[in-house]
Coordinates of C-alpha atoms in Angstrom, one line a residue:
Chain A
M1 CA 84.0 117.0 -234.0
S2 CA 85.1 113.3 -234.3
P3 CA 85.7 111.4 -231.1
Y4 CA 89.2 110.6 -232.3
F5 CA 90.0 114.3 -232.7
T6 CA 88.7 115.0 -229.2
L7 CA 90.8 112.1 -227.8
F8 CA 93.8 113.4 -229.7
R9 CA 93.3 116.9 -228.4
R10 CA 92.9 115.8 -224.8
A11 CA 96.1 113.6 -225.1
G12 CA 98.0 116.6 -226.5
T13 CA 96.8 118.8 -223.6
A14 CA 97.8 116.2 -221.1
A15 CA 101.2 115.8 -222.7
L16 CA 101.8 119.6 -222.6
F17 CA 100.8 119.8 -218.9
A18 CA 103.1 116.8 -218.1
F19 CA 105.9 118.6 -219.9
L20 CA 105.3 121.8 -217.9
L21 CA 104.7 120.3 -214.5
A22 CA 106.8 117.1 -214.5
P23 CA 110.0 118.9 -213.6
L24 CA 108.3 120.6 -210.7
V25 CA 106.9 117.3 -209.5
A26 CA 110.3 115.7 -209.8
V27 CA 111.9 118.5 -207.7
I28 CA 109.3 117.9 -205.0
I29 CA 109.9 114.1 -205.1
V30 CA 113.6 114.6 -204.9
S31 CA 113.2 117.0 -202.0
V32 CA 111.8 114.2 -199.8
N33 CA 114.6 111.9 -200.7
A34 CA 116.2 110.1 -197.8
G35 CA 119.5 109.6 -199.6
A36 CA 122.5 112.0 -199.8
T37 CA 122.2 112.8 -203.5
P38 CA 119.3 114.2 -205.6
K39 CA 118.4 110.9 -207.2
F40 CA 115.3 109.8 -209.0
P41 CA 113.5 107.5 -208.0
P42 CA 114.2 108.5 -204.4
E43 CA 115.7 106.2 -201.8
G44 CA 113.0 106.3 -199.2
F45 CA 111.1 109.2 -197.7
S46 CA 112.5 111.8 -195.4
L47 CA 112.1 115.5 -194.6
R48 CA 115.7 115.8 -193.5
W49 CA 116.7 118.0 -196.4
Y50 CA 114.1 120.5 -195.5
G51 CA 115.6 120.6 -192.1
A52 CA 119.1 120.9 -193.6
A53 CA 118.0 123.7 -196.0
L54 CA 116.3 125.7 -193.2
A55 CA 119.3 125.2 -190.9
N56 CA 121.7 126.6 -193.5
P57 CA 122.3 130.3 -192.7
A58 CA 123.2 131.0 -196.4
F59 CA 119.6 130.1 -197.3
T60 CA 117.8 131.6 -194.4
G61 CA 119.8 134.8 -194.5
S62 CA 119.3 135.2 -198.2
A63 CA 115.6 134.2 -198.0
L64 CA 115.1 137.0 -195.5
T65 CA 117.0 139.4 -197.8
S66 CA 114.8 138.3 -200.7
L67 CA 111.6 138.7 -198.8
V68 CA 112.5 142.2 -197.4
L69 CA 113.8 143.2 -200.8
A70 CA 110.7 142.1 -202.6
A71 CA 108.5 143.8 -200.0
L72 CA 110.5 147.0 -200.2
A73 CA 110.5 147.0 -204.0
T74 CA 106.8 146.3 -204.1
A75 CA 106.0 149.0 -201.5
I76 CA 108.0 151.6 -203.5
G77 CA 107.2 150.3 -207.0
T78 CA 103.4 150.0 -206.6
P79 CA 102.6 153.7 -206.0
L80 CA 105.1 154.6 -208.7
G81 CA 103.5 152.2 -211.1
V82 CA 100.0 153.4 -210.3
A83 CA 101.0 157.0 -210.8
A84 CA 102.7 156.2 -214.1
A85 CA 99.6 154.4 -215.3
F86 CA 97.5 157.5 -214.4
G87 CA 99.9 159.7 -216.3
I88 CA 99.9 157.4 -219.4
A89 CA 96.2 156.9 -219.4
R90 CA 95.0 160.4 -218.6
G91 CA 97.8 162.8 -219.4
K92 CA 97.0 165.4 -222.1
M93 CA 99.4 164.4 -224.9
P94 CA 99.5 163.3 -228.5
S95 CA 98.7 159.7 -228.9
G96 CA 102.2 159.0 -230.4
L97 CA 103.8 160.2 -227.2
R98 CA 101.3 158.2 -225.1
G99 CA 102.3 155.0 -227.0
L100 CA 106.0 155.8 -226.6
L101 CA 105.6 156.4 -222.9
E102 CA 103.7 153.2 -222.4
A103 CA 106.3 151.2 -224.4
T104 CA 109.1 152.8 -222.4
F105 CA 107.6 152.1 -219.0
L106 CA 106.7 148.5 -219.9
S107 CA 110.1 147.9 -221.6
P108 CA 111.6 146.1 -218.5
L109 CA 109.2 143.3 -219.3
I110 CA 110.8 142.7 -222.7
V111 CA 114.5 143.7 -222.2
P112 CA 116.4 140.6 -220.9
G113 CA 117.1 140.8 -217.2
I114 CA 120.8 140.3 -217.8
V115 CA 120.9 143.5 -220.0
I116 CA 119.0 145.4 -217.2
G117 CA 121.5 144.0 -214.7
V118 CA 124.6 145.1 -216.7
A119 CA 123.1 148.5 -217.5
L120 CA 122.3 149.1 -213.8
L121 CA 125.8 147.9 -212.7
V122 CA 127.4 150.4 -215.1
T123 CA 125.1 153.3 -214.3
L124 CA 125.0 152.9 -210.5
S125 CA 128.8 152.4 -210.3
T126 CA 129.3 155.5 -212.4
A127 CA 126.9 157.4 -210.1
G128 CA 129.0 156.1 -207.1
L129 CA 126.2 154.1 -205.6
R130 CA 128.0 151.0 -204.2
D131 CA 125.7 149.9 -201.3
A132 CA 124.2 146.5 -202.3
W133 CA 120.9 147.2 -200.6
L134 CA 120.4 150.5 -202.3
R135 CA 121.4 149.0 -205.7
L136 CA 119.2 145.9 -205.2
T137 CA 116.2 148.0 -204.1
L138 CA 116.5 150.4 -207.1
G139 CA 117.0 147.4 -209.5
H140 CA 114.0 145.5 -208.1
V141 CA 111.7 148.6 -208.2
L142 CA 112.5 148.6 -211.9
L143 CA 111.3 145.0 -212.0
V144 CA 108.1 145.6 -210.1
V145 CA 106.9 148.9 -211.7
P146 CA 106.0 147.6 -215.2
Y147 CA 103.8 144.8 -213.7
V148 CA 101.9 147.4 -211.7
I149 CA 101.6 149.7 -214.7
R150 CA 100.4 146.9 -216.9
T151 CA 97.5 145.9 -214.6
S152 CA 96.6 149.4 -213.5
L153 CA 96.7 150.7 -217.1
A154 CA 94.4 147.9 -218.3
A155 CA 92.0 148.7 -215.5
L156 CA 92.2 152.5 -216.2
Q157 CA 91.5 152.1 -219.9
S158 CA 88.3 150.2 -219.2
F159 CA 87.3 152.5 -216.3
D160 CA 83.9 154.2 -216.8
P161 CA 84.6 157.9 -216.5
S162 CA 81.0 158.5 -215.5
L163 CA 81.8 156.9 -212.1
E164 CA 84.0 159.9 -211.3
E165 CA 81.5 162.3 -212.7
A166 CA 78.8 160.7 -210.6
A167 CA 80.9 161.1 -207.5
H168 CA 81.6 164.7 -208.5
T169 CA 78.0 165.6 -209.0
L170 CA 77.3 164.0 -205.6
G171 CA 79.6 166.6 -204.0
A172 CA 83.0 164.8 -203.9
S173 CA 86.2 166.8 -204.2
R174 CA 89.0 165.5 -206.5
A175 CA 90.8 164.0 -203.5
K176 CA 87.6 162.2 -202.4
I177 CA 86.9 161.0 -205.9
L178 CA 90.4 159.4 -206.0
T179 CA 90.3 157.8 -202.6
R180 CA 86.7 156.8 -202.4
V181 CA 85.9 155.8 -206.0
T182 CA 88.8 155.6 -208.5
L183 CA 91.4 153.8 -206.4
P184 CA 88.9 151.3 -204.8
V185 CA 87.6 150.4 -208.2
L186 CA 91.2 149.9 -209.4
K187 CA 92.3 148.1 -206.3
P188 CA 92.1 144.5 -207.5
A189 CA 94.2 145.4 -210.6
I190 CA 96.7 147.2 -208.5
F191 CA 97.0 144.3 -206.0
A192 CA 97.4 141.8 -208.9
G193 CA 100.2 143.9 -210.4
A194 CA 101.9 144.3 -207.0
A195 CA 101.6 140.5 -206.3
F196 CA 103.1 139.7 -209.7
G197 CA 105.9 142.3 -209.1
F198 CA 106.6 140.7 -205.7
I199 CA 107.0 137.2 -207.1
I200 CA 109.2 138.5 -210.0
S201 CA 111.4 140.3 -207.5
F202 CA 111.5 137.3 -205.2
D203 CA 112.5 135.0 -208.0
D204 CA 114.9 137.2 -209.8
A205 CA 118.5 136.2 -210.4
A206 CA 119.5 137.8 -213.7
V207 CA 119.3 141.4 -212.5
S208 CA 120.4 140.8 -208.9
I209 CA 123.6 139.0 -209.8
F210 CA 125.1 142.3 -210.9
L211 CA 124.0 144.2 -207.9
I212 CA 124.9 142.1 -204.8
D213 CA 128.1 142.2 -202.8
S214 CA 130.0 139.6 -200.8
S215 CA 127.8 140.1 -197.7
T216 CA 124.4 140.5 -199.3
S217 CA 122.8 137.9 -201.4
T218 CA 119.3 136.9 -202.5
L219 CA 117.8 133.5 -202.3
P220 CA 118.0 132.5 -206.0
L221 CA 121.6 133.6 -206.0
A222 CA 122.4 131.7 -202.8
I223 CA 120.9 128.6 -204.4
M224 CA 123.0 129.0 -207.5
S225 CA 126.2 129.5 -205.6
Y226 CA 125.4 126.6 -203.2
M227 CA 125.0 124.3 -206.3
Q228 CA 128.4 125.1 -207.6
Y229 CA 130.1 123.4 -204.6
N230 CA 127.4 121.1 -203.2
F231 CA 125.0 118.6 -204.8
D232 CA 122.5 117.4 -202.2
P233 CA 118.6 117.4 -202.0
S234 CA 118.5 120.5 -199.8
I235 CA 118.5 122.4 -203.1
A236 CA 115.4 120.5 -204.1
A237 CA 113.9 121.2 -200.7
I238 CA 114.4 124.9 -200.9
S239 CA 113.1 124.9 -204.5
S240 CA 110.0 123.1 -203.4
M241 CA 109.4 125.8 -200.8
L242 CA 109.8 128.4 -203.6
I243 CA 107.3 126.6 -205.7
A244 CA 104.9 126.6 -202.8
I245 CA 105.3 130.4 -202.3
T246 CA 105.0 131.2 -206.0
L247 CA 101.9 129.0 -206.3
A248 CA 100.4 130.7 -203.3
G249 CA 101.0 134.1 -204.9
A250 CA 99.5 133.0 -208.2
L251 CA 96.4 131.7 -206.4
F252 CA 96.2 135.0 -204.6
I253 CA 96.2 136.9 -207.9
E254 CA 93.6 134.5 -209.3
R255 CA 91.4 135.1 -206.3
V256 CA 91.5 138.9 -206.3
F257 CA 91.8 139.7 -210.0
G258 CA 91.7 136.7 -212.2
L259 CA 94.9 135.5 -213.9
K260 CA 93.3 135.5 -217.3
K261 CA 92.5 139.2 -217.1
F262 CA 96.1 139.9 -216.4
L263 CA 97.7 137.6 -218.9
G264 CA 95.1 138.1 -221.5
N265 CA 95.5 141.8 -221.9
Chain B
M1 CA 63.7 172.6 -205.9
A2 CA 64.9 175.4 -208.1
Q3 CA 64.4 177.2 -211.4
V4 CA 67.2 176.9 -213.8
T5 CA 67.8 179.4 -216.6
L6 CA 70.2 179.0 -219.5
S7 CA 71.1 182.2 -221.4
R8 CA 72.8 182.0 -224.8
I9 CA 74.8 178.9 -223.9
T10 CA 77.4 178.0 -226.5
K11 CA 79.9 175.2 -226.5
R12 CA 82.3 174.2 -229.2
Y13 CA 84.5 171.2 -228.8
P14 CA 88.1 171.4 -230.0
G15 CA 88.6 170.1 -233.6
S16 CA 84.9 170.6 -234.5
D17 CA 83.8 173.3 -237.0
T18 CA 80.3 173.6 -235.7
P19 CA 79.3 174.3 -232.1
A20 CA 77.8 171.4 -230.2
V21 CA 75.5 173.8 -228.4
D22 CA 74.7 176.9 -230.3
D23 CA 73.2 179.9 -228.5
V24 CA 70.7 178.0 -226.4
S25 CA 68.4 179.8 -224.0
M26 CA 65.7 178.2 -222.0
T27 CA 64.1 178.2 -218.6
I28 CA 63.3 175.1 -216.6
P29 CA 60.5 176.2 -214.2
K30 CA 60.5 175.1 -210.6
G31 CA 58.9 171.7 -210.3
S32 CA 58.7 171.1 -214.1
F33 CA 59.9 168.0 -215.9
T34 CA 61.7 169.3 -219.0
T35 CA 63.0 167.0 -221.7
L36 CA 65.6 167.7 -224.3
L37 CA 64.7 165.7 -227.3
G38 CA 66.7 165.2 -230.5
P39 CA 68.8 162.8 -232.5
S40 CA 72.3 161.8 -231.4
G41 CA 74.7 164.7 -231.9
C42 CA 72.0 167.4 -231.7
G43 CA 73.6 168.9 -228.6
K44 CA 71.1 167.7 -226.0
S45 CA 73.7 165.8 -223.9
S46 CA 76.2 168.6 -224.2
T47 CA 73.6 171.0 -222.9
L48 CA 72.8 168.7 -220.0
R49 CA 76.4 168.3 -219.1
I50 CA 76.8 172.1 -219.0
V51 CA 73.8 172.3 -216.6
A52 CA 75.3 169.5 -214.5
G53 CA 78.7 171.4 -214.4
L54 CA 80.6 168.5 -216.0
S55 CA 81.4 170.8 -218.9
K56 CA 82.0 174.5 -219.1
P57 CA 80.3 176.6 -221.8
D58 CA 82.4 178.8 -224.0
F59 CA 79.8 181.5 -223.8
G60 CA 76.6 182.2 -222.0
T61 CA 75.4 182.0 -218.4
L62 CA 73.6 179.6 -216.3
Q63 CA 71.4 180.7 -213.4
M64 CA 69.8 178.7 -210.6
D65 CA 67.0 180.7 -208.8
G66 CA 68.6 183.9 -210.1
R67 CA 72.1 183.0 -208.8
D68 CA 74.9 182.8 -211.5
I69 CA 76.3 179.2 -211.3
T70 CA 78.1 179.3 -214.7
H71 CA 81.5 178.8 -213.0
L72 CA 80.3 176.8 -209.9
S73 CA 81.8 173.4 -209.5
A74 CA 79.5 170.4 -210.2
A75 CA 80.2 169.3 -206.6
K76 CA 78.6 172.5 -205.2
R77 CA 75.5 172.8 -207.5
N78 CA 73.4 170.4 -205.4
I79 CA 72.3 168.3 -208.4
G80 CA 71.2 164.7 -208.6
M81 CA 72.3 163.0 -211.8
V82 CA 71.4 159.7 -213.4
F83 CA 73.9 158.6 -216.0
Q84 CA 73.4 156.7 -219.2
S85 CA 75.7 154.0 -217.9
L86 CA 74.1 154.4 -214.4
A87 CA 77.7 154.8 -212.9
L88 CA 76.9 152.8 -209.8
F89 CA 80.0 152.4 -207.6
P90 CA 80.7 148.7 -208.1
H91 CA 82.7 148.3 -204.8
M92 CA 79.9 149.7 -202.6
T93 CA 76.6 148.2 -201.5
V94 CA 73.3 149.6 -202.6
A95 CA 73.0 151.5 -199.3
Q96 CA 76.6 152.8 -199.5
N97 CA 75.9 154.0 -203.1
V98 CA 72.9 155.9 -202.0
A99 CA 74.6 157.3 -198.9
F100 CA 77.6 158.6 -200.8
G101 CA 76.2 162.0 -201.6
L102 CA 75.0 162.5 -198.0
E103 CA 78.4 161.5 -196.7
M104 CA 80.1 164.0 -199.0
R105 CA 77.8 166.6 -197.4
G106 CA 79.1 165.7 -194.0
M107 CA 75.8 164.3 -192.7
G108 CA 76.0 162.2 -189.5
R109 CA 75.5 158.5 -189.6
S110 CA 72.0 158.2 -188.0
E111 CA 70.5 160.9 -190.2
R112 CA 72.2 159.4 -193.2
E113 CA 70.8 155.9 -192.6
A114 CA 67.3 157.2 -192.1
K115 CA 67.4 159.2 -195.4
V116 CA 68.9 156.2 -197.3
A117 CA 66.2 153.9 -196.0
R118 CA 63.5 156.4 -197.1
A119 CA 65.0 156.9 -200.5
L120 CA 65.3 153.1 -201.0
D121 CA 61.6 152.8 -199.9
I122 CA 60.6 155.3 -202.6
V123 CA 62.2 153.2 -205.3
E124 CA 60.9 150.0 -203.5
L125 CA 64.4 148.5 -203.0
G126 CA 64.6 148.6 -199.2
H127 CA 65.1 144.8 -199.0
L128 CA 68.2 144.9 -201.3
A129 CA 70.2 147.5 -199.4
A130 CA 73.1 145.1 -198.6
R131 CA 73.6 143.9 -202.1
H132 CA 76.2 145.0 -204.5
P133 CA 75.2 146.5 -207.9
H134 CA 76.3 143.5 -209.9
Q135 CA 73.9 141.3 -207.9
L136 CA 70.9 143.4 -209.2
S137 CA 68.8 143.2 -212.3
G138 CA 68.9 146.1 -214.8
G139 CA 65.7 147.6 -213.5
Q140 CA 66.9 147.4 -209.9
Q141 CA 70.2 149.1 -210.8
Q142 CA 68.2 151.8 -212.4
R143 CA 66.3 152.4 -209.2
V144 CA 69.4 152.5 -207.2
A145 CA 70.8 155.2 -209.5
L146 CA 67.6 157.2 -209.1
A147 CA 67.6 156.8 -205.3
R148 CA 71.2 157.9 -205.2
A149 CA 70.4 161.1 -207.1
L150 CA 67.2 161.8 -205.2
V151 CA 68.5 161.3 -201.7
V152 CA 70.5 164.5 -201.7
E153 CA 67.3 166.4 -202.3
P154 CA 68.8 168.0 -205.4
S155 CA 67.8 171.4 -206.7
I156 CA 67.5 169.8 -210.0
L157 CA 67.4 166.1 -211.1
I158 CA 69.3 165.5 -214.3
L159 CA 68.8 162.3 -216.3
D160 CA 70.9 161.4 -219.4
E161 CA 69.1 158.8 -221.4
P162 CA 68.8 156.6 -218.4
F163 CA 66.5 154.0 -219.9
S164 CA 68.3 153.5 -223.3
A165 CA 69.8 150.2 -222.2
L166 CA 66.6 148.6 -221.0
D167 CA 64.2 146.5 -223.1
R168 CA 60.9 148.0 -224.1
K169 CA 58.7 146.5 -221.4
L170 CA 61.1 147.5 -218.6
R171 CA 61.6 150.9 -220.1
E172 CA 57.9 151.6 -220.0
T173 CA 57.6 150.4 -216.4
M174 CA 60.5 152.7 -215.4
Q175 CA 59.0 155.6 -217.3
I176 CA 55.8 155.3 -215.3
E177 CA 57.8 154.9 -212.1
L178 CA 59.9 158.0 -212.8
Y179 CA 56.7 160.0 -213.7
R180 CA 55.1 159.0 -210.4
I181 CA 58.2 159.8 -208.3
T182 CA 59.0 163.1 -209.8
R183 CA 55.4 164.3 -209.6
E184 CA 54.9 163.1 -206.1
L185 CA 58.1 164.8 -204.9
G186 CA 57.5 167.9 -207.0
I187 CA 61.0 167.6 -208.5
T188 CA 62.5 169.9 -211.1
A189 CA 63.9 167.6 -213.6
M190 CA 65.9 167.8 -216.9
F191 CA 65.7 164.7 -219.0
V192 CA 67.5 163.8 -222.2
T193 CA 66.3 161.3 -224.7
H194 CA 66.1 160.6 -228.5
D195 CA 62.9 158.7 -228.0
Q196 CA 59.8 160.9 -228.8
E197 CA 57.3 158.6 -227.1
E198 CA 59.4 158.7 -223.9
A199 CA 59.5 162.5 -224.1
L200 CA 55.7 162.7 -224.6
T201 CA 55.1 160.3 -221.7
L202 CA 57.3 162.0 -219.1
S203 CA 57.4 165.7 -219.8
D204 CA 55.7 168.9 -218.8
S205 CA 57.8 170.6 -221.4
I206 CA 59.8 169.4 -224.4
V207 CA 62.7 171.1 -226.0
V208 CA 63.4 169.7 -229.5
M209 CA 67.0 170.3 -230.5
N210 CA 68.8 170.0 -233.8
Q211 CA 72.4 170.8 -234.7
G212 CA 73.0 172.5 -231.4
R213 CA 70.0 174.8 -231.6
I214 CA 66.5 174.8 -230.1
E215 CA 64.1 173.8 -232.9
Q216 CA 60.9 174.1 -230.9
Q217 CA 59.9 174.3 -227.2
G218 CA 56.5 173.6 -225.8
T219 CA 54.2 171.2 -224.0
P220 CA 53.9 167.6 -225.4
R221 CA 50.5 168.6 -226.9
E222 CA 52.0 171.6 -228.7
I223 CA 55.1 169.7 -230.0
Y224 CA 53.1 166.8 -231.2
G225 CA 50.0 168.6 -232.3
A226 CA 51.5 171.7 -233.8
P227 CA 55.1 171.2 -234.9
R228 CA 56.5 174.4 -236.3
T229 CA 59.3 173.1 -238.4
R230 CA 59.7 170.2 -240.7
F231 CA 62.5 168.8 -238.5
T232 CA 60.2 168.7 -235.4
A233 CA 57.4 167.3 -237.5
E234 CA 59.6 164.5 -238.8
F235 CA 60.9 163.8 -235.4
M236 CA 57.4 163.5 -234.0
G237 CA 56.6 160.8 -236.5
L238 CA 55.0 163.0 -239.2
S239 CA 55.4 162.2 -242.8
N240 CA 53.6 162.8 -246.2
F241 CA 55.3 166.2 -246.7
L242 CA 53.8 168.2 -249.6
P243 CA 54.8 171.6 -250.9
A244 CA 52.1 174.2 -250.4
R245 CA 51.4 177.9 -250.6
C246 CA 49.6 180.0 -248.0
S247 CA 47.9 183.3 -248.2
S248 CA 46.0 185.3 -245.7
G249 CA 43.0 183.0 -245.4
A250 CA 43.8 179.9 -247.4
L251 CA 46.2 177.1 -247.8
S252 CA 46.6 175.4 -251.2
F253 CA 48.5 172.2 -252.1
E254 CA 48.1 169.5 -254.7
G255 CA 45.4 171.5 -256.5
L256 CA 43.3 171.7 -253.3
T257 CA 42.5 174.9 -251.4
T258 CA 41.5 174.6 -247.7
A259 CA 41.2 176.8 -244.6
R260 CA 44.5 178.0 -243.2
P261 CA 45.5 176.3 -239.9
E262 CA 45.7 178.7 -237.0
T263 CA 49.1 177.6 -235.9
L264 CA 50.8 178.4 -239.2
E265 CA 53.0 181.5 -239.0
A266 CA 54.5 181.6 -242.5
E267 CA 53.5 183.5 -245.6
G268 CA 54.0 182.2 -249.2
D269 CA 55.8 178.9 -249.6
C270 CA 55.2 176.4 -246.9
T271 CA 55.0 172.7 -246.3
V272 CA 52.0 170.5 -245.4
A273 CA 52.3 167.3 -243.5
L274 CA 49.6 164.7 -243.2
R275 CA 49.8 162.3 -240.2
P276 CA 49.5 158.8 -241.7
E277 CA 47.3 157.6 -238.7
G278 CA 44.8 160.5 -239.3
L279 CA 44.0 159.6 -242.9
S280 CA 41.2 157.6 -244.2
L281 CA 40.5 156.2 -247.7
S282 CA 37.3 155.7 -249.7
S283 CA 36.4 154.7 -253.2
T284 CA 33.9 157.5 -253.5
R285 CA 34.5 161.3 -253.0
P286 CA 33.9 162.1 -249.3
E287 CA 32.6 165.4 -248.0
G288 CA 35.1 168.1 -247.3
A289 CA 38.7 168.3 -248.4
A290 CA 40.1 165.3 -250.1
L291 CA 42.8 164.3 -252.5
K292 CA 42.3 161.7 -255.3
G293 CA 45.0 159.2 -256.2
H294 CA 46.0 155.9 -257.5
L295 CA 46.4 153.1 -254.9
A296 CA 49.9 151.6 -255.4
E297 CA 50.4 149.4 -252.4
A298 CA 48.4 147.9 -249.4
I299 CA 50.5 146.3 -246.7
Y300 CA 48.6 144.5 -244.0
Q301 CA 50.2 145.3 -240.5
G302 CA 47.6 143.8 -238.1
A303 CA 46.0 146.7 -236.3
S304 CA 46.3 148.8 -239.4
T305 CA 47.1 148.6 -243.1
A306 CA 49.6 150.9 -244.8
Y307 CA 48.3 152.2 -248.1
T308 CA 50.5 154.0 -250.5
L309 CA 48.7 156.4 -252.8
D310 CA 50.2 158.0 -255.9
L311 CA 48.9 161.6 -256.4
P312 CA 48.5 163.1 -259.8
S313 CA 51.5 165.3 -259.1
G314 CA 53.7 162.2 -258.8
R315 CA 54.1 162.5 -255.1
R316 CA 53.3 159.7 -252.8
I317 CA 51.5 159.7 -249.5
T318 CA 51.0 156.9 -247.0
A319 CA 47.8 156.3 -245.0
R320 CA 47.7 154.0 -242.0
T321 CA 44.1 153.0 -241.3
P322 CA 42.2 149.9 -240.4
D323 CA 41.7 147.6 -243.5
C324 CA 39.2 149.3 -245.8
G325 CA 39.0 146.6 -248.5
L326 CA 40.6 148.7 -251.3
Q327 CA 43.0 146.9 -253.6
P328 CA 46.1 148.2 -255.3
G329 CA 45.3 149.5 -258.8
Q330 CA 42.1 151.1 -257.7
E331 CA 41.4 154.9 -257.6
A332 CA 40.9 156.2 -254.1
W333 CA 40.1 159.4 -252.2
V334 CA 42.1 160.3 -249.1
S335 CA 40.6 162.6 -246.5
W336 CA 41.8 163.5 -243.0
T337 CA 40.7 164.4 -239.5
P338 CA 41.3 168.0 -238.5
G339 CA 44.3 167.3 -236.3
A340 CA 46.1 165.2 -239.0
L341 CA 47.0 168.2 -241.2
H342 CA 50.0 170.3 -240.1
A343 CA 51.5 173.2 -242.0
F344 CA 54.7 175.1 -241.4
A345 CA 57.2 177.3 -243.1
A346 CA 59.0 175.5 -245.9

């Protein structure tokens, strides 16, 4: 390959990274702005907006809601997703039905969040479920499940069935095979799916906006509503903290499972 | 150790016209190393899985030391199995892998650790007990799989083409190792392979299978030295098949009449096979039985040269002998050592 082409390719890669990451970097720079408005370049360095963001009960309360909600949805959605993946991968059924089930269970990944939100609002209201926590939990379980199914299914499909047969011939019961061999082997995949699901739930605005009520709000929605009336760098500060949390989650997935394995399937 | 008896075992997979295992009966004597040999799809692995309890026969019974185990769960048969993929548990260390079967039997920690240490010593892997399988070489993984199967002191050790993924040199080392271990411990073993050399090396008894049925069963010497069917003969590396006729005392083929081999059971039409390695060529008529032909090809292969001879009948035979100086185009006589001629029903 000619050196010019290599140079061109590297420049292109650099430009793409800059395009993807520059806004995030800008948010972080703005968040340490000493001035009263989110300006670029910043007017001096200060962490005062971090203090302001953390002192704002609208943010802290909704952040707690988002954390508890994401944890709850992940705790409920993960076993459901794993069970569904087992059903899809191993259930005795014609291959057409298997494909249909897989597509159906994974559809929340493709259907726009706003559509899911409206659909849930209509359905849950018709069913008489008006409690915001209940509605949010149900909605977020729906967000988490397909991520867990996706990683678990990929791992199950590449699972060597002779591992289970080996355990069986060594005297293990079905329950022991599941708890001592199958689930431990699938564990990294399950964890990766759960971690993804947690992040998706924590970041979600499109579905949640249809399910909250006046006293219960999630962090992304609190940020949106704050921005309608205020325009100060505390938004940038809270966003920077979200970036940090998301990055930590992504690093966690990379460490236990490998992002490529998840995204590449 | 136990004796295992298969009686009329039959297994047909859904969607298949012909049974994978078709009326198979055999006995694996206590302490014997028995190999199921055949091409892929011959039913050898299906038979082995039925003995292991991983697959249920449609018909027939399975006995271990006289006890019917046809419907006994694999978990309760007390078998040790080495899988083709080895199936080592990737999330466990070598020691944990080996200890698994003992743990499932509810054995206490100290006894378990002693047995695991002994099993790892037998396969010479004691120093790698704390490693995970992915940190081991192919041969080491093989040994772990063997130790895991042996440590439970199985009634029968079952091995499903365990060496097929290894390169030739390592495979030979592992064969010798397996031979040593099974003979030292007096283990009853059932081995599956498609490699005739491997079967000859390891076995006390070989069962040749074809299309779900037993083609021939016997010691390595019997199978190699006296194949009873063309399939077995071909599988054991025989070639040069010639149509023949046999009567009470004589065998005639290609215009030649010789003494009838003792092992031949057929009457009338039969087939003669000449082992290429047991043939020799000369330009003059040798003493005893010989066929004359026209030398068509001589391919030098180092230790031997492959000569192709056209017989007057138009059939061709191949002789593999040390270079004898004959050139293509010459007339040549081919003769054979007594063990090189085999005859069986057509």
